[in-house]
JSON list of C-alpha atoms and ligand atoms in Angstrom, two decimals:
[
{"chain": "A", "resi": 1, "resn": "UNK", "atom": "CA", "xyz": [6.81, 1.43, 32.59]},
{"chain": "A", "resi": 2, "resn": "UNK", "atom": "CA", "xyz": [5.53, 3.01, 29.55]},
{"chain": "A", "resi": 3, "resn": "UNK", "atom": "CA", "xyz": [1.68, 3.14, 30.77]},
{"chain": "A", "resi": 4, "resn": "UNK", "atom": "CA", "xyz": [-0.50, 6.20, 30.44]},
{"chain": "A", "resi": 5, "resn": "UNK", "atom": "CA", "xyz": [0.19, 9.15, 31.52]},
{"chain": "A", "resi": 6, "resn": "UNK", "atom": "CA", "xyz": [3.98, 8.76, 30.36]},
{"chain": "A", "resi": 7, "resn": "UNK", "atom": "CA", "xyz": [3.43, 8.66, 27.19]},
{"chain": "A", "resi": 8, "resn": "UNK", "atom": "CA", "xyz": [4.31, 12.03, 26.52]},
{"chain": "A", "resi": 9, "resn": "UNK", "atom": "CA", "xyz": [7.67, 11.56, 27.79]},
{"chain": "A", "resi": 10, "resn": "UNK", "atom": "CA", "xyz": [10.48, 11.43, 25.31]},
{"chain": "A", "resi": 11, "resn": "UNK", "atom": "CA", "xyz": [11.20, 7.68, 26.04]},
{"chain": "A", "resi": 12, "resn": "UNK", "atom": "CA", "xyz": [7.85, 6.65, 24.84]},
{"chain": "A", "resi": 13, "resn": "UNK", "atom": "CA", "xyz": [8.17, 8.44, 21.20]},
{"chain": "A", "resi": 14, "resn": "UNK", "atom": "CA", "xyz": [8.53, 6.77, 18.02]},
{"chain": "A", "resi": 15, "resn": "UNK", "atom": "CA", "xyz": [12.04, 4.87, 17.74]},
{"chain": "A", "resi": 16, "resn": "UNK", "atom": "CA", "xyz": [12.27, 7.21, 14.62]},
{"chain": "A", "resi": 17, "resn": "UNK", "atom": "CA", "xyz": [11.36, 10.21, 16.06]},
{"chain": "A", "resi": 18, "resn": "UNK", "atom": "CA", "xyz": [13.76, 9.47, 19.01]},
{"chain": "A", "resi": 19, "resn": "UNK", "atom": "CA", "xyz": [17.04, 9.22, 16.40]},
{"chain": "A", "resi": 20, "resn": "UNK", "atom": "CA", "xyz": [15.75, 12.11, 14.14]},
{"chain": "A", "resi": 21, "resn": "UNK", "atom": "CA", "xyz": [16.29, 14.60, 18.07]},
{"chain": "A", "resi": 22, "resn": "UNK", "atom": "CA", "xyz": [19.87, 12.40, 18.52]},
{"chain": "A", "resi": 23, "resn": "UNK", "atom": "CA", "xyz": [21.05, 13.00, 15.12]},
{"chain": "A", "resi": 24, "resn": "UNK", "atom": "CA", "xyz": [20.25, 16.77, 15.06]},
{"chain": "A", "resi": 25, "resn": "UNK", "atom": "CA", "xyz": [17.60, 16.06, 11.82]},
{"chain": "A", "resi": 26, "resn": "UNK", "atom": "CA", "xyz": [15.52, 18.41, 13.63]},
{"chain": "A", "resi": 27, "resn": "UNK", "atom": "CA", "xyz": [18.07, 21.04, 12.95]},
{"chain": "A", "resi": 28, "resn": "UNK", "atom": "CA", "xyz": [17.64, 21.52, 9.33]},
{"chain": "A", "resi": 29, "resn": "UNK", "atom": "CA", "xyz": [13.38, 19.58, 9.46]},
{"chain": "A", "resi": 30, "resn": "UNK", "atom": "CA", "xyz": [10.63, 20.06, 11.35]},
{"chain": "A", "resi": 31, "resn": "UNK", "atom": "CA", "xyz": [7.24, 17.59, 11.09]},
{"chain": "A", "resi": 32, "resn": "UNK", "atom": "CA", "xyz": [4.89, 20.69, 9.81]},
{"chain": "A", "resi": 33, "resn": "UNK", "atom": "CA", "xyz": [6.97, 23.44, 8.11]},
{"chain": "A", "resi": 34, "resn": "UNK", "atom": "CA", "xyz": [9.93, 24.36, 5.44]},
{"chain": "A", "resi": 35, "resn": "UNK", "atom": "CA", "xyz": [12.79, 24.82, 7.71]},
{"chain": "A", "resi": 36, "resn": "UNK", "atom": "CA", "xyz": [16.53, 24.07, 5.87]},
{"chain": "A", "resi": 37, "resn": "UNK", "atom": "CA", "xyz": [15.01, 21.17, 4.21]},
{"chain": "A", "resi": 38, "resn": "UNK", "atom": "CA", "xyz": [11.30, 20.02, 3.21]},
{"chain": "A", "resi": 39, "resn": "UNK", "atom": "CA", "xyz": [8.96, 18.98, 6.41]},
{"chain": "A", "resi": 40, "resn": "UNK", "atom": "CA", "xyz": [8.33, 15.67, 7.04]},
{"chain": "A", "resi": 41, "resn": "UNK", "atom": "CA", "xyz": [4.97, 15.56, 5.84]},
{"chain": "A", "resi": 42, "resn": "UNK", "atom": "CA", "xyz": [6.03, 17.04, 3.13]},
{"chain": "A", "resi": 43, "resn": "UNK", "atom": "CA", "xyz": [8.52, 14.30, 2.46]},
{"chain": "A", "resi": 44, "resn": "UNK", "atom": "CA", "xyz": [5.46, 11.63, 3.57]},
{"chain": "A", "resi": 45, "resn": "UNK", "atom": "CA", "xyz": [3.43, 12.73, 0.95]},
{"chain": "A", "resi": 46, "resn": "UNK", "atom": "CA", "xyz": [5.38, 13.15, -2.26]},
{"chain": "A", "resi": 47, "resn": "UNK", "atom": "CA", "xyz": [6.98, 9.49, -1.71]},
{"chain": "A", "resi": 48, "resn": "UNK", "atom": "CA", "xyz": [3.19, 8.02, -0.78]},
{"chain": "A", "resi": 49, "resn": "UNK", "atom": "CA", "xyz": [2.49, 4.98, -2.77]},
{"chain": "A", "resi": 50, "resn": "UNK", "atom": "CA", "xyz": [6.91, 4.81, -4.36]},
{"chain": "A", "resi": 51, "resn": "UNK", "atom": "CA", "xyz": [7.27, 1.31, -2.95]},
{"chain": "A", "resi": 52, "resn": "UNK", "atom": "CA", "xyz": [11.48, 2.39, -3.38]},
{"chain": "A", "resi": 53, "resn": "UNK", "atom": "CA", "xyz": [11.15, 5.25, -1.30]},
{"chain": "A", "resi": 54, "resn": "UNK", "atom": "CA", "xyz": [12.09, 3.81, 1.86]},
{"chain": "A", "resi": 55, "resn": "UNK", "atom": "CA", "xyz": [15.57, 2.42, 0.25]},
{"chain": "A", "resi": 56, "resn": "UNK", "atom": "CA", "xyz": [16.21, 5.16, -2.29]},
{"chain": "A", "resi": 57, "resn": "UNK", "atom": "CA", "xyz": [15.76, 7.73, 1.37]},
{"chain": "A", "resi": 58, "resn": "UNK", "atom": "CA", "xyz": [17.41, 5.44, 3.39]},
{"chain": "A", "resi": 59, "resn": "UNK", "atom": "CA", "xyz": [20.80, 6.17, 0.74]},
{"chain": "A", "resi": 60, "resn": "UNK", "atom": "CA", "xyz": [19.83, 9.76, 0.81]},
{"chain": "A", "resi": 61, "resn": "UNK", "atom": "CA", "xyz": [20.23, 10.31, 4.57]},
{"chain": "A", "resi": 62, "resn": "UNK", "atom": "CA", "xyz": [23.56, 8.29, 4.66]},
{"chain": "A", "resi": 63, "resn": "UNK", "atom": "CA", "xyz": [25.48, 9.67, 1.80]},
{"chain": "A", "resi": 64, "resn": "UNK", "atom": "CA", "xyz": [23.11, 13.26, 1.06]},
{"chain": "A", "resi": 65, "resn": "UNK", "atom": "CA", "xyz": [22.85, 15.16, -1.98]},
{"chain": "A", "resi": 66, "resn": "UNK", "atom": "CA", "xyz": [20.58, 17.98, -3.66]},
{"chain": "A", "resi": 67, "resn": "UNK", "atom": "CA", "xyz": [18.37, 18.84, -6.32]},
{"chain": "A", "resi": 68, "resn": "UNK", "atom": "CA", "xyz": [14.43, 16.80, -5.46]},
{"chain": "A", "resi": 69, "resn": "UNK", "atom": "CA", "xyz": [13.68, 19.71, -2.91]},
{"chain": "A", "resi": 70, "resn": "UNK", "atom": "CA", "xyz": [16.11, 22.75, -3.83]},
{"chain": "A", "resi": 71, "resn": "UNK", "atom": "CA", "xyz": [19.68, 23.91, -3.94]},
{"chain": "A", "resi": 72, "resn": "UNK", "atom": "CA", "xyz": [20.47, 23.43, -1.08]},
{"chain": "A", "resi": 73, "resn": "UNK", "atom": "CA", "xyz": [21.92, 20.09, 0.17]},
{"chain": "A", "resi": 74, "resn": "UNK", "atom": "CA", "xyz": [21.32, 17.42, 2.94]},
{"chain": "A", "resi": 75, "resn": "UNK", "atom": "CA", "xyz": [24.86, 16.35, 4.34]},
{"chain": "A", "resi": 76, "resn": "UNK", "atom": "CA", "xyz": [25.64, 12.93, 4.61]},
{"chain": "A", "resi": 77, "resn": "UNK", "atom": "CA", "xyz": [25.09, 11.07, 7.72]},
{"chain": "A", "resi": 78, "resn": "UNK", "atom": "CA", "xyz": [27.89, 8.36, 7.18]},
{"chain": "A", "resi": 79, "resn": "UNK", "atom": "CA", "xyz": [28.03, 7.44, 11.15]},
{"chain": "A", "resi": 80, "resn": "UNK", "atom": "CA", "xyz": [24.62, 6.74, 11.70]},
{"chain": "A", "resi": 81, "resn": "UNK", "atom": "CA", "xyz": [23.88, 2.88, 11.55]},
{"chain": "A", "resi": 82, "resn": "UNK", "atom": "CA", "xyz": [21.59, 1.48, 8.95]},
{"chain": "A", "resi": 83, "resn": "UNK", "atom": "CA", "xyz": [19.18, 0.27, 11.69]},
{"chain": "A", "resi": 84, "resn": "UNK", "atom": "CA", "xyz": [18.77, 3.78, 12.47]},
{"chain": "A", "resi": 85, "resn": "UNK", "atom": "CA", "xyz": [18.38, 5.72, 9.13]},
{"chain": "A", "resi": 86, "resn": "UNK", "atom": "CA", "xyz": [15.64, 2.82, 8.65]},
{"chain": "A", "resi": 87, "resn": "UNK", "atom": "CA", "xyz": [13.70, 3.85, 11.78]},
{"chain": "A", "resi": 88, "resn": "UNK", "atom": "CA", "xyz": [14.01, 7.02, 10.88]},
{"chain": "A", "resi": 89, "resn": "UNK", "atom": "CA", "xyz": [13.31, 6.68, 7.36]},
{"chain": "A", "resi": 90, "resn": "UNK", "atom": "CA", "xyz": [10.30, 4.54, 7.88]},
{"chain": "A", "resi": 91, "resn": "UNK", "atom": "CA", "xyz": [9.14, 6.61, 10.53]},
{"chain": "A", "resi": 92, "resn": "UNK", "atom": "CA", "xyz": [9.07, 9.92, 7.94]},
{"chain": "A", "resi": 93, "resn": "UNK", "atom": "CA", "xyz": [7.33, 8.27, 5.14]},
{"chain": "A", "resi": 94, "resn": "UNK", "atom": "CA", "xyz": [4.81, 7.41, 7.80]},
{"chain": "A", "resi": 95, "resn": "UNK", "atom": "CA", "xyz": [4.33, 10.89, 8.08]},
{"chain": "A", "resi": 96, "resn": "UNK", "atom": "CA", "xyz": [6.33, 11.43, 11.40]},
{"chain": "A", "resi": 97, "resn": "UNK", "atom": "CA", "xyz": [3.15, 10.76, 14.23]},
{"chain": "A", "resi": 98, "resn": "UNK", "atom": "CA", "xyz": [4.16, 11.46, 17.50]},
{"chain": "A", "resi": 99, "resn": "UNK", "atom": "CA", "xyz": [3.10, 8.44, 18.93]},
{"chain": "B", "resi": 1, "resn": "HEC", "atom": "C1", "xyz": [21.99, 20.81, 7.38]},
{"chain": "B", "resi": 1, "resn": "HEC", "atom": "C2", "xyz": [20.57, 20.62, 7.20]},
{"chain": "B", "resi": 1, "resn": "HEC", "atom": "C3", "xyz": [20.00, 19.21, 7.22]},
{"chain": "B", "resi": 1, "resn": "HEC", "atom": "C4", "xyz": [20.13, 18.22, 8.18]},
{"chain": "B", "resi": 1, "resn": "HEC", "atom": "C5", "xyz": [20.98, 18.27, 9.45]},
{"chain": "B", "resi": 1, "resn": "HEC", "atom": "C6", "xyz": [19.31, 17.12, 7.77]},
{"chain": "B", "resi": 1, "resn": "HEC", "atom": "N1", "xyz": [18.69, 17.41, 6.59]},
{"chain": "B", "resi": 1, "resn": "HEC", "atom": "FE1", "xyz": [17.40, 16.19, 5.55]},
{"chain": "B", "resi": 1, "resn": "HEC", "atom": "N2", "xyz": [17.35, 17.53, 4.04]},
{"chain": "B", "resi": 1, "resn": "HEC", "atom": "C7", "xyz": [17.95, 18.78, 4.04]},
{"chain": "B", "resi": 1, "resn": "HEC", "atom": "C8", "xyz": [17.72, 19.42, 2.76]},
{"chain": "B", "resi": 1, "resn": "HEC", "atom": "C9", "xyz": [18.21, 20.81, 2.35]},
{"chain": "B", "resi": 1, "resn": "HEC", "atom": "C10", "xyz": [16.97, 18.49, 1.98]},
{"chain": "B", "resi": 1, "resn": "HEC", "atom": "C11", "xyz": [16.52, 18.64, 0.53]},
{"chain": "B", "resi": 1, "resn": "HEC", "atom": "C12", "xyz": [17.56, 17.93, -0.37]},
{"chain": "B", "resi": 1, "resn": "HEC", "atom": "C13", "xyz": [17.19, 17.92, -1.82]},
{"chain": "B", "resi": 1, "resn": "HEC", "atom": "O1", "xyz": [16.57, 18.89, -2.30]},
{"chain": "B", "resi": 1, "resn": "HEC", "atom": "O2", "xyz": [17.55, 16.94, -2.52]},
{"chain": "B", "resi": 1, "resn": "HEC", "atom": "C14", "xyz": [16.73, 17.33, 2.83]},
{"chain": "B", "resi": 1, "resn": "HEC", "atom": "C15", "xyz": [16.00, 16.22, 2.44]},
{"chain": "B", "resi": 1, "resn": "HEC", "atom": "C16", "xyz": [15.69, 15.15, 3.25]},
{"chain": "B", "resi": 1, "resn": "HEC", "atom": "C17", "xyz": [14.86, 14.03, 2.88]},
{"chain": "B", "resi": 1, "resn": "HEC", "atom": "C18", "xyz": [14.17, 13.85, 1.51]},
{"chain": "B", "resi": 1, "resn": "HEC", "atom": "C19", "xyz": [15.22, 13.42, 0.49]},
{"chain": "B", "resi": 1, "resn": "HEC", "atom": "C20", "xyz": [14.70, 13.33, -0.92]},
{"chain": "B", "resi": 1, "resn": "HEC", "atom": "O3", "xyz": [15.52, 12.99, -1.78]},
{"chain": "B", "resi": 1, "resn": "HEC", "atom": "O4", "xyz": [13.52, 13.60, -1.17]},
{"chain": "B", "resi": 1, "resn": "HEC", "atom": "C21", "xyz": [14.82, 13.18, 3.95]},
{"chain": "B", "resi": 1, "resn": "HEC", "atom": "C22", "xyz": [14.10, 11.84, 4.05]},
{"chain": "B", "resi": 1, "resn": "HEC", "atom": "C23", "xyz": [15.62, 13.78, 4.99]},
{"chain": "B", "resi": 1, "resn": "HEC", "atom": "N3", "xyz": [16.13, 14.98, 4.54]},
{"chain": "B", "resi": 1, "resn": "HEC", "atom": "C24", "xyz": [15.82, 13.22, 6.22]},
{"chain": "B", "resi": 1, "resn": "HEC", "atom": "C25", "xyz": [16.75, 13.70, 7.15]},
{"chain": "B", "resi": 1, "resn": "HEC", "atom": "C26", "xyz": [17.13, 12.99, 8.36]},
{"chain": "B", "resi": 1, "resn": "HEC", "atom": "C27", "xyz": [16.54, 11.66, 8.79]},
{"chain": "B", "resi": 1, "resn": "HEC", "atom": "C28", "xyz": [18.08, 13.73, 8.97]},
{"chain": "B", "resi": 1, "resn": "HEC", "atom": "C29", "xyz": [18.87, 13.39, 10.24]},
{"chain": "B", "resi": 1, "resn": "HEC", "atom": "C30", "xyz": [19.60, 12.14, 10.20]},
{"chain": "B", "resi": 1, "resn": "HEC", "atom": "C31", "xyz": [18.29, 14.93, 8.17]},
{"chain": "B", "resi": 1, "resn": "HEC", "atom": "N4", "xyz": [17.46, 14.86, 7.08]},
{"chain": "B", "resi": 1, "resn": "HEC", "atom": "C32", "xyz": [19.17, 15.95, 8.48]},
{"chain": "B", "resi": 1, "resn": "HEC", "atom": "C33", "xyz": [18.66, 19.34, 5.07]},
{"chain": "B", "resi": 1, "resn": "HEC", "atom": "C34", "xyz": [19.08, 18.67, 6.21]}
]
């Protein structure tokens, strides 16, 4: 399992990447572009080198809020568990690779 030629498959992706499809992130982000809310690359590079960001994002994603990017807000994601908003956290301020 998990050799070669599969790793395109969704299975092998980045732990992160794999809750940012289940939690509908990709909704409102994409890794690239502006969509709703600021790309992940985007996010990647303004928090390079903040040793906090990776907490101070982590409370972001789970309770939301406005204003760093724009008006417009980033609901809350109060169901997710914190294992997950770290993958997914850690996996953005890496700059979201696919693999
Ligand atoms: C309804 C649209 C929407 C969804 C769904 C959404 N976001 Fe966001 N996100 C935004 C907006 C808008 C901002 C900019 C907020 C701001 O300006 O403070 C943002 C900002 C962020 C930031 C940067 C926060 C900061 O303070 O710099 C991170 C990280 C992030 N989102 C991750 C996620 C993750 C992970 C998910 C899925 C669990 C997600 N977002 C789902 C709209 C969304």
């Amino acid at each position: 399992m998990g050799v070669g030629a599969s790793a395109a498959y969704a299975a092998d992706a980045p732990r992160g990447q794999q809750v940012a499809n289940a939690n509908a992130c990709m909704g409102c982000h994409a890794v690239d572009r502006k969509l709703v809310g600021p790309s992940f690359q985007q996010i990647a590079a303004k928090y390079k080198g903040d040793r906090d960001a990776s907490a101070k994002l982590a409370r972001k994603v789970k309770d939301g809020g406005s204003g760093v990017w724009g008006m417009i807000p980033m609901p809350a994601h109060q169901s997710m568990s914190d294992a997950d908003i770290h993958a997914v956290v850690d996996w953005v301020l890496a700059g979201a690779p696919s693999k």
